[in-house]
PDB file of C-alpha atoms in Angstrom:
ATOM      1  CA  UNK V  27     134.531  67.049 109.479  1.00  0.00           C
ATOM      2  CA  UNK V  28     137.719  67.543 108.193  1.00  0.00           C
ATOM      3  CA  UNK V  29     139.687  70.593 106.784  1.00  0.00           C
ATOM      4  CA  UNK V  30     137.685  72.697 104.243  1.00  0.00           C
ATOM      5  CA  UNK V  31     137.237  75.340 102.050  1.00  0.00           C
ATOM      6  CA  UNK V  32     134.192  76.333  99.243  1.00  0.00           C
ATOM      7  CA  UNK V  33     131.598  74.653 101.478  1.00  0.00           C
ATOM      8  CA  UNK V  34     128.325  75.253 102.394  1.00  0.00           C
ATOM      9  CA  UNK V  35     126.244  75.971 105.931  1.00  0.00           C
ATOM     10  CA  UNK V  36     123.035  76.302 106.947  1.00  0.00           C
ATOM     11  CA  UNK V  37     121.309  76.314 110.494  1.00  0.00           C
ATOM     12  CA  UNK V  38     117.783  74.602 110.570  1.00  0.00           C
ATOM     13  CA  UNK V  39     115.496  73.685 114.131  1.00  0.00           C
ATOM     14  CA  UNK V  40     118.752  74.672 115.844  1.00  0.00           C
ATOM     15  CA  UNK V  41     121.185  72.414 114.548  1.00  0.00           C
ATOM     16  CA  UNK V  42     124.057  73.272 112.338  1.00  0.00           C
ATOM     17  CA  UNK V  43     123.789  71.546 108.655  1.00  0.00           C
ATOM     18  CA  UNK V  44     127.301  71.270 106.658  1.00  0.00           C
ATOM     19  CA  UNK V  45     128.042  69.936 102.969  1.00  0.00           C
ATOM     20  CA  UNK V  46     130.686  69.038 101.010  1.00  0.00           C
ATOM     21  CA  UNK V  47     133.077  71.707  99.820  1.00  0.00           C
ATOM     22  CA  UNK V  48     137.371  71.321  98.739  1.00  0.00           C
ATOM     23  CA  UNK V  49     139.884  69.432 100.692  1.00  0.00           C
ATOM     24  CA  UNK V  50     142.535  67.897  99.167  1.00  0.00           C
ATOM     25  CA  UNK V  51     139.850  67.046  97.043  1.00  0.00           C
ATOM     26  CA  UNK V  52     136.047  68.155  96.499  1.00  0.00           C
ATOM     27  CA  UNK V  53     134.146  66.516  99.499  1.00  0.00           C
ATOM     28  CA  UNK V  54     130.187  65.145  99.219  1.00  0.00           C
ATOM     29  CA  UNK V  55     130.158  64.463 102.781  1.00  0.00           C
ATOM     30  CA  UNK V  56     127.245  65.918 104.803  1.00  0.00           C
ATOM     31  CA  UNK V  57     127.291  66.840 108.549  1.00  0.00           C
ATOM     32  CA  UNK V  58     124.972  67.759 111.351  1.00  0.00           C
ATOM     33  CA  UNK V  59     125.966  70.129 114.658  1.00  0.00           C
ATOM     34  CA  UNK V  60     124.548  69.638 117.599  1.00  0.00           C
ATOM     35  CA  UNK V  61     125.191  73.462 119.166  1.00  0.00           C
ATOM     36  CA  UNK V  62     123.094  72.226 122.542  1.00  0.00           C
ATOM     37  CA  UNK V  63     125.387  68.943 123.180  1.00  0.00           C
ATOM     38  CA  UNK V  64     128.684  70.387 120.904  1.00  0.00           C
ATOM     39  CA  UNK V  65     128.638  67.110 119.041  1.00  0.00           C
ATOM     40  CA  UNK V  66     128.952  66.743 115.220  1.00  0.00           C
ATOM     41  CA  UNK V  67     127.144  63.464 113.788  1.00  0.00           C
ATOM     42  CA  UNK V  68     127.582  62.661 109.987  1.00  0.00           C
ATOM     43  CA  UNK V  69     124.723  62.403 108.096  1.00  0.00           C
ATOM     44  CA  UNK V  70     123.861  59.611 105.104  1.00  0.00           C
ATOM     45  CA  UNK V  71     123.925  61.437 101.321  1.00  0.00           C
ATOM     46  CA  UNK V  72     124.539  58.002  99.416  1.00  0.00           C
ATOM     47  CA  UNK V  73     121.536  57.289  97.765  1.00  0.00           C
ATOM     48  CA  UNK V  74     119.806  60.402  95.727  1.00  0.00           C
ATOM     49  CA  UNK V  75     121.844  62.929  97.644  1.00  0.00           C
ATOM     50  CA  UNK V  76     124.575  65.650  95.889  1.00  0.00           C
ATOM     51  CA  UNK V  77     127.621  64.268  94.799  1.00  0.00           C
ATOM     52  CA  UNK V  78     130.782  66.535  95.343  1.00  0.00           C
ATOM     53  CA  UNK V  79     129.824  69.662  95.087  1.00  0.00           C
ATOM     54  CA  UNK V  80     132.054  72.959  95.734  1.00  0.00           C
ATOM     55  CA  UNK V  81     131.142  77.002  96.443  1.00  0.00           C
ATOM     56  CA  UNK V  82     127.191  75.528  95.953  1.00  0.00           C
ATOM     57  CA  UNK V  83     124.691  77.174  98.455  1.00  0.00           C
ATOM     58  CA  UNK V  84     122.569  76.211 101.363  1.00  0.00           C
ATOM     59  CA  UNK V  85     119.736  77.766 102.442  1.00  0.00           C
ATOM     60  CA  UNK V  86     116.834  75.982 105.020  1.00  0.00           C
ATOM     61  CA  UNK V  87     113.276  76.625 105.177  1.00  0.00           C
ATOM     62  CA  UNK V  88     110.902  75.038 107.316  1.00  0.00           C
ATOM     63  CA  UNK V  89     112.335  71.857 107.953  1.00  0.00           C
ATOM     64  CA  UNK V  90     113.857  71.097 104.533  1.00  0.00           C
ATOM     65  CA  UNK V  91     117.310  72.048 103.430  1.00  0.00           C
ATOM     66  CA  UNK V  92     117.651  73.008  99.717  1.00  0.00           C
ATOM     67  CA  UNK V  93     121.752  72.844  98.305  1.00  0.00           C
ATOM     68  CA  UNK V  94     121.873  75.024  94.933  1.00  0.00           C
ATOM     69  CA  UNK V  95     124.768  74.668  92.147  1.00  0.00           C
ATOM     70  CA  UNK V  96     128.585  73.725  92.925  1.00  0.00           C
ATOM     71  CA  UNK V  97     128.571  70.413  90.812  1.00  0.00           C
ATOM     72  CA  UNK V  98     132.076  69.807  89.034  1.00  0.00           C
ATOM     73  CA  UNK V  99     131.852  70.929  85.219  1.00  0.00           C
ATOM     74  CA  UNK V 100     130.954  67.983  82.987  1.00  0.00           C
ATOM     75  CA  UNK V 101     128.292  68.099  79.628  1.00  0.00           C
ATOM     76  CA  UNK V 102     126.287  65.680  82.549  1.00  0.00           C
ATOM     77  CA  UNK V 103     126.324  68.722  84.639  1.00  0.00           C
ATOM     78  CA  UNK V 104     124.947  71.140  81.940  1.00  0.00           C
ATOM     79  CA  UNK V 105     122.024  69.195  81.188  1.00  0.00           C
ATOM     80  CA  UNK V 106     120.316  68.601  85.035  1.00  0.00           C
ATOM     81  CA  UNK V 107     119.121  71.057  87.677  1.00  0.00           C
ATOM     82  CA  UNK V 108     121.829  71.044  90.350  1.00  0.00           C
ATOM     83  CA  UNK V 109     119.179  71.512  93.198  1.00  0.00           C
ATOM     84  CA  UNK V 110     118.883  68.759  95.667  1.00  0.00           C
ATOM     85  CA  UNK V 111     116.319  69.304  98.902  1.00  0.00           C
ATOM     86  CA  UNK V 112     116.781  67.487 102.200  1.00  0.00           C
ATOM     87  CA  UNK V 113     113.940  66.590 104.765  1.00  0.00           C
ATOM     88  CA  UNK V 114     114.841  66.487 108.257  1.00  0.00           C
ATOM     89  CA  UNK V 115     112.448  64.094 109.278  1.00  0.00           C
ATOM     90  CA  UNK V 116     112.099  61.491 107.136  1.00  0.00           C
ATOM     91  CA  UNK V 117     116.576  62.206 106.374  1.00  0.00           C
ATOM     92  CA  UNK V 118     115.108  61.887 102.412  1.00  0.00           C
ATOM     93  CA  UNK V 119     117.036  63.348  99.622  1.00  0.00           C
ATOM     94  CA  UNK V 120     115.011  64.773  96.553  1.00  0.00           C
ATOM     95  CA  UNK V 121     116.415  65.578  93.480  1.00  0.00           C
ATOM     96  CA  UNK V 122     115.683  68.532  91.058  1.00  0.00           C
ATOM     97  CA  UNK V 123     113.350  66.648  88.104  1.00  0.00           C
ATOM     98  CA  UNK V 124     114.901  67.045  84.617  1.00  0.00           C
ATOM     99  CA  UNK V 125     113.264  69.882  82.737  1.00  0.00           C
ATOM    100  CA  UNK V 126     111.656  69.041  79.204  1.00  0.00           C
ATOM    101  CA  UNK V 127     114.316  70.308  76.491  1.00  0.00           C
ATOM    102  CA  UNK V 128     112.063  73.075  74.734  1.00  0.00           C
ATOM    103  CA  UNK V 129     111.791  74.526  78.787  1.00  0.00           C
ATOM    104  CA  UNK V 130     115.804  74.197  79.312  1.00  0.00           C
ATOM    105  CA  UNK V 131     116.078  78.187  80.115  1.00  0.00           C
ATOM    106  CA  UNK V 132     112.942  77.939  82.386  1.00  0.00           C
ATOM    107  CA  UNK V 133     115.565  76.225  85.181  1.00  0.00           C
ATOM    108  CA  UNK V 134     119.282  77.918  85.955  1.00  0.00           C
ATOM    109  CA  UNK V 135     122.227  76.050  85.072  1.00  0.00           C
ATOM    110  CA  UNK V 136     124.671  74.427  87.241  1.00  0.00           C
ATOM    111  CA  UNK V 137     127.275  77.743  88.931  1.00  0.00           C
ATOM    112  CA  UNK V 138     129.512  78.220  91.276  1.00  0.00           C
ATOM    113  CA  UNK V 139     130.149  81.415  94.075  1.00  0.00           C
ATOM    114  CA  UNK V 140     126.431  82.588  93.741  1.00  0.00           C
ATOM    115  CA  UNK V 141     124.667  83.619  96.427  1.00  0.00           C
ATOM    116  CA  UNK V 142     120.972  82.096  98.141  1.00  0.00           C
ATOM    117  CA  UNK V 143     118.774  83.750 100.866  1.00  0.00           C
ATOM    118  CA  UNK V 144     115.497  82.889 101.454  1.00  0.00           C
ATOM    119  CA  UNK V 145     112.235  85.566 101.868  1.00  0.00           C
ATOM    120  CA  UNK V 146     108.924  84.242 102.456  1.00  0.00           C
ATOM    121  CA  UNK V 147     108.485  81.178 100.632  1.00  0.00           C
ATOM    122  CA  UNK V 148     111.015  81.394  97.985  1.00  0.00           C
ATOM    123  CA  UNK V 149     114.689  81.301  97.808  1.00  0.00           C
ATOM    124  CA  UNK V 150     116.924  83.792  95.667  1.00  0.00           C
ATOM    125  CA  UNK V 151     119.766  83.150  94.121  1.00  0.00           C
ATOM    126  CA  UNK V 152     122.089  85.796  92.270  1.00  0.00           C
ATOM    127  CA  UNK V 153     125.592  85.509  90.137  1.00  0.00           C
ATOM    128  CA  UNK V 154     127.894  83.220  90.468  1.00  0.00           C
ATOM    129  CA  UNK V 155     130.328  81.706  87.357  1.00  0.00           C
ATOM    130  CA  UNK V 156     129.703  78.790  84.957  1.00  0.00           C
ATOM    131  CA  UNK V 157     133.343  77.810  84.280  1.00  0.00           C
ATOM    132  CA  UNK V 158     134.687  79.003  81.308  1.00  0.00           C
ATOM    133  CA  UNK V 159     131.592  80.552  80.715  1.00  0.00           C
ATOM    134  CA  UNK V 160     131.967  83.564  82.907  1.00  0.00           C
ATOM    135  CA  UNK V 161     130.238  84.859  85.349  1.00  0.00           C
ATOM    136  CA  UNK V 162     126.665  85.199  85.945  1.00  0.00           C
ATOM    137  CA  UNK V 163     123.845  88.387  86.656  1.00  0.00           C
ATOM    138  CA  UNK V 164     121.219  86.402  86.564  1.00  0.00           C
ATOM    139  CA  UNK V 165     118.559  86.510  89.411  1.00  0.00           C
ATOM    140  CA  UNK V 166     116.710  83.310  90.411  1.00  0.00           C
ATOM    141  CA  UNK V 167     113.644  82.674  92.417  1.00  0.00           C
ATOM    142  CA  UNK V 168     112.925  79.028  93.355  1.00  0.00           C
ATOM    143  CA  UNK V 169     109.040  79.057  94.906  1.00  0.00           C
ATOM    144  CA  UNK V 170     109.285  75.902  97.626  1.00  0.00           C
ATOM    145  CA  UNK V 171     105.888  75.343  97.475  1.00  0.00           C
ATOM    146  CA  UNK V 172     105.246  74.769  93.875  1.00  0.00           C
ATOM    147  CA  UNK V 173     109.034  73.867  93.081  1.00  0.00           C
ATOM    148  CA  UNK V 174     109.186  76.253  90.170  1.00  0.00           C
ATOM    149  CA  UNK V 175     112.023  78.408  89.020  1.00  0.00           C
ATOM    150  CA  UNK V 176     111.567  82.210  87.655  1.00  0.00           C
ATOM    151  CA  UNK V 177     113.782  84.306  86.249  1.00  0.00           C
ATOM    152  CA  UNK V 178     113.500  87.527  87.557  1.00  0.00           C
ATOM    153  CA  UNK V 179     115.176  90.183  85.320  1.00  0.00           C
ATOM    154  CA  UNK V 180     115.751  94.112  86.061  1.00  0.00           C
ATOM    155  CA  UNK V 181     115.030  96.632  83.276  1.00  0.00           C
ATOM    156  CA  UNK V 182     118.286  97.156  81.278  1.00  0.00           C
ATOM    157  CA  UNK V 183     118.032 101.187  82.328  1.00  0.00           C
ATOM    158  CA  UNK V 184     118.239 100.356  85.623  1.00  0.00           C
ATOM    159  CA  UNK V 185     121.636  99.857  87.849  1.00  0.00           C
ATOM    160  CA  UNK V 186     122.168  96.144  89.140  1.00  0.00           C
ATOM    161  CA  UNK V 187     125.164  94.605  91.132  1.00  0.00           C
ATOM    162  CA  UNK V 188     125.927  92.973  87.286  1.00  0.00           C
ATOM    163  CA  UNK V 189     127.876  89.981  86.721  1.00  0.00           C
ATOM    164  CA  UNK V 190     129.898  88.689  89.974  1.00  0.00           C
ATOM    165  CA  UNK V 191     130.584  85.843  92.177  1.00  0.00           C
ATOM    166  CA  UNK V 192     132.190  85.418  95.533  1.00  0.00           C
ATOM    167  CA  UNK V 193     129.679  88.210  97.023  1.00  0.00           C
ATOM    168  CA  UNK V 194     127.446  87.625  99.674  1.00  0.00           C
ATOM    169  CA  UNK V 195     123.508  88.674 100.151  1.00  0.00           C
ATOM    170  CA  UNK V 196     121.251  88.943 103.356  1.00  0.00           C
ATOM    171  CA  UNK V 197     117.818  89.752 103.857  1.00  0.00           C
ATOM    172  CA  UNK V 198     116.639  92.060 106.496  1.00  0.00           C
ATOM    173  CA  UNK V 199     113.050  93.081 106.527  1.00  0.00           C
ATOM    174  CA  UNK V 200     111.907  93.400 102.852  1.00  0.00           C
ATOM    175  CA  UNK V 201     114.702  93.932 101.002  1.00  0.00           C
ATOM    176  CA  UNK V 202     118.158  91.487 100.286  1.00  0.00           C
ATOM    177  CA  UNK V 203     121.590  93.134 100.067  1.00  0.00           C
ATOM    178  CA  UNK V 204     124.399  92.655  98.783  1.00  0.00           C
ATOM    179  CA  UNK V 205     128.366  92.730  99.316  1.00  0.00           C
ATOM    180  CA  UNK V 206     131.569  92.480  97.502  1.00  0.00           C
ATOM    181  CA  UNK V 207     132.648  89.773  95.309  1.00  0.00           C
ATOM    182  CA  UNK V 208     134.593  89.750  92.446  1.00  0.00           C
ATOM    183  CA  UNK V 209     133.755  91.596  88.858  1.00  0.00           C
ATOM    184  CA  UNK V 210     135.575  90.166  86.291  1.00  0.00           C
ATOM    185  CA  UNK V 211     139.160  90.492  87.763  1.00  0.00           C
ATOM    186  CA  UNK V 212     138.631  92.586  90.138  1.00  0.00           C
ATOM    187  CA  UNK V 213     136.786  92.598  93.762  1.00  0.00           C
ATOM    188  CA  UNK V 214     134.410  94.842  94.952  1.00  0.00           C
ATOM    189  CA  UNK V 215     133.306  96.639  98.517  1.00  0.00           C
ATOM    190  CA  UNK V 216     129.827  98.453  97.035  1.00  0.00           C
ATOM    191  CA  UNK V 217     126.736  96.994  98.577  1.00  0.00           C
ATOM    192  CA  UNK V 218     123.203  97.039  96.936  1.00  0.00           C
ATOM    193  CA  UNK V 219     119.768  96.580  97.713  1.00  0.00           C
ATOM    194  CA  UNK V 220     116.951  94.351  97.083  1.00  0.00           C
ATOM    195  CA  UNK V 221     113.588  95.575  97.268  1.00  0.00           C
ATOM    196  CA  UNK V 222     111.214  92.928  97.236  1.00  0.00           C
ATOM    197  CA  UNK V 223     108.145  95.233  97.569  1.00  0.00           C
ATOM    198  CA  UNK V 224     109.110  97.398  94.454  1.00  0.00           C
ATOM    199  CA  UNK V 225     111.123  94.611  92.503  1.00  0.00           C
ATOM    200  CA  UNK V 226     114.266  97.326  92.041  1.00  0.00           C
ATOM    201  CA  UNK V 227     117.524  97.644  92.632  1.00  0.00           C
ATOM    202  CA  UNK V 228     119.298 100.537  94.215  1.00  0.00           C
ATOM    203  CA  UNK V 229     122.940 100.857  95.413  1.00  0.00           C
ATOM    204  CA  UNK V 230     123.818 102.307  98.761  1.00  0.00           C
ATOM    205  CA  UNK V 231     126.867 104.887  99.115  1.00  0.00           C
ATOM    206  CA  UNK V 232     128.526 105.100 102.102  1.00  0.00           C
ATOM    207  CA  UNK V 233     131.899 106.386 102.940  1.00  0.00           C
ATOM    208  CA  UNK V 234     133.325 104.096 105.265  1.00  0.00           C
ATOM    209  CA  UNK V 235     133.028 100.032 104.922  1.00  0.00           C
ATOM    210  CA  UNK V 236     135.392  97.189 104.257  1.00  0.00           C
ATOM    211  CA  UNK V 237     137.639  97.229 101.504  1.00  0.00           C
ATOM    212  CA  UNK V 238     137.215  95.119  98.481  1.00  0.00           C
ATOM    213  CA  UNK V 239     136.428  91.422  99.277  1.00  0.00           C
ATOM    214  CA  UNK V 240     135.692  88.579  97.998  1.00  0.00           C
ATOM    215  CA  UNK V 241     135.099  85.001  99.712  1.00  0.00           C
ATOM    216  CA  UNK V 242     133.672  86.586 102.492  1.00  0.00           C
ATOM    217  CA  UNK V 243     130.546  85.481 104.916  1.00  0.00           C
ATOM    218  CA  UNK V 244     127.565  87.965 106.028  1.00  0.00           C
ATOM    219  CA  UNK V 245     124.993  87.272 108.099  1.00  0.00           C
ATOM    220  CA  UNK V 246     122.139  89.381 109.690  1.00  0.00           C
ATOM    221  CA  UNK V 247     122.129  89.746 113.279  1.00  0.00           C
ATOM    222  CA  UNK V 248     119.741  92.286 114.936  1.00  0.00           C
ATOM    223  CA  UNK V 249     119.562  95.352 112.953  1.00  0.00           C
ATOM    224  CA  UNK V 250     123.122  95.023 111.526  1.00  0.00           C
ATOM    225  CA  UNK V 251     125.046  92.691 108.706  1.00  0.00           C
ATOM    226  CA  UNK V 252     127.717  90.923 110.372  1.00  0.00           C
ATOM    227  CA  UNK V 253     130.963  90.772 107.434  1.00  0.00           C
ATOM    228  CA  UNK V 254     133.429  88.418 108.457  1.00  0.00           C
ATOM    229  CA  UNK V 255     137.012  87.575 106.279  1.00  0.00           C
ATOM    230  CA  UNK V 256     137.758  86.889 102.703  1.00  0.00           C
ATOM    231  CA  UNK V 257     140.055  88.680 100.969  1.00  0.00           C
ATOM    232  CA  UNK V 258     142.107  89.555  97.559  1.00  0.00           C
ATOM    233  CA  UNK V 259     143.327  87.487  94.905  1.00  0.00           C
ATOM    234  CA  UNK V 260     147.075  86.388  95.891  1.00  0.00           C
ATOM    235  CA  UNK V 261     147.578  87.368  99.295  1.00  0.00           C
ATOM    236  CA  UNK V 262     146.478  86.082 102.712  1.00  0.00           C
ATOM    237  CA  UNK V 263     142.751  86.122 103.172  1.00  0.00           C
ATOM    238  CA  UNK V 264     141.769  88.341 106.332  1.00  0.00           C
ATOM    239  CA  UNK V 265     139.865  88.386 109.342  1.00  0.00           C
ATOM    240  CA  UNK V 266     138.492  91.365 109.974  1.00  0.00           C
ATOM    241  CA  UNK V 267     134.868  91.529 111.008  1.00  0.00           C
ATOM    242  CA  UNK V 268     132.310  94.887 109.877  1.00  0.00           C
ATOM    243  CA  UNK V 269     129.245  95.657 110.930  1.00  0.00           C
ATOM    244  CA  UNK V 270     126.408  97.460 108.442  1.00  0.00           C
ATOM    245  CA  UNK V 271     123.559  98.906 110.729  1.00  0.00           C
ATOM    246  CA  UNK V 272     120.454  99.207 108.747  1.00  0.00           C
ATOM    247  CA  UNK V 273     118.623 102.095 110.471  1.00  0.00           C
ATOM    248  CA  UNK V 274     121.814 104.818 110.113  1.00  0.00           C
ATOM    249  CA  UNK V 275     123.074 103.139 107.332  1.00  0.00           C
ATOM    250  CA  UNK V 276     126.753 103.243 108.351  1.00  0.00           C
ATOM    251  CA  UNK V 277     129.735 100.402 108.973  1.00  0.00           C
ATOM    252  CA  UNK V 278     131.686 100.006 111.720  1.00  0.00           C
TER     253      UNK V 278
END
């Protein structure tokens, strides 16, 4: 692949999935990585797969990849699903069906910089920014089995991450957290938690921790969240790497 930014990964049966993202221009290519043999082999995407798509999301369960959001603003892209699954054996795009008009708010809209984990059967998405629509605090779940969407919306007393994008999320055990991003104009270091048990949000204080980030990638590894780069608006994006540990709650 060449040169990119705003793409999207996802590991599946121990290969290394890649899609699209910017370049000199935004990119619907799709890749495979072979980790054992350290080969890359490009992948077909022409018929029924995404078209260009930037900061979308990729998660993989079982032996399908599913690529949320990122489509280039358009009134086309306001009235479809962006959501596009991949099987890896028969290599067979499916596309998101078209929602019946009086369901329209039943299905999210196309966005950009949201985040997607997967827990159980389901995948998650939060935030992200329509455009000159702002930004999003809506909360997703996309069911894989039946292929249906639900909104999933906190009380209004309660506390929430709110409206960001650029963040990342994890899940570790029964809960999802999340990092960072950018609110409004300005980015963030808290990190919250998911509970999928008691449907709530709660935000965790800690004294240490990275400083505020956005554009960064998080993974779970162990017990701990893995934080790697990002950065601030107008200046050099960095490359530190943190570590969260779960069990003493603390960053390193």
């Amino acid at each position: 692949p060449c040169d990119r930014y705003k793409h999207a990964c996802a590991v599946c049966r121990g290969a290394l999935y890649l899609y699209g993202g910017r370049g000199s221009t935004t990119l619907r290519d799709f890749w495979r990585y072979h980790t054992v043999k350290n080969e890359w082999e490009m992948l077909d995407c022409s018929r029924d797969g995404p078209e260009e798509l930037e900061e979308h999301s990729m998660v993989a369960y079982k032996g399908t990849l599913c690529i949320f959001g990122g489509m280039v603003d358009s009134a086309f892209t306001q009235a479809k699903t962006p959501l596009w699954i991949y099987n890896i054996d028969s290599a067979r795009w499916t596309q998101s069906c078209n929602e019946p008009a009086e369901t329209e708010s039943s299905t999210p809209a196309n966005r950009k910089g949201h985040s997607a984990v997967v827990y159980h059967s389901s995948m998650y998405i939060y935030g992200g920014y329509f455009g000159i629509k702002g930004i999003s605090q809506e909360f997703w779940e996309f069911h894989f089995d039946t292929r249906k969407w639900l909104c999933i919306s906190s009380p209004c007393h309660s506390s929430s991450p709110g409206a960001r994008h650029g963040h990342s999320a994890v899940v570790y055990h029964t809960a999802m957290y999340l990092f960072g991003g950018l609110m409004g104009l300005t980015e963030q270091r808290d990190l919250w938690r998911w509970d999928f048990g008691s449907s709530s949000w709660s935000s965790i204080r800690t004294s240490q921790g990275p400083p505020p980030v956005v554009g960064h990638a998080s993974i779970v590894c162990k017990d701990s969240m893995l934080v790697f780069g990002g950065g601030i608006s107008n200046s050099s994006p960095n490359d530190d790497l943190w570590k969260y540990h779960f069990p003493t709650r603390t960053w390193k």
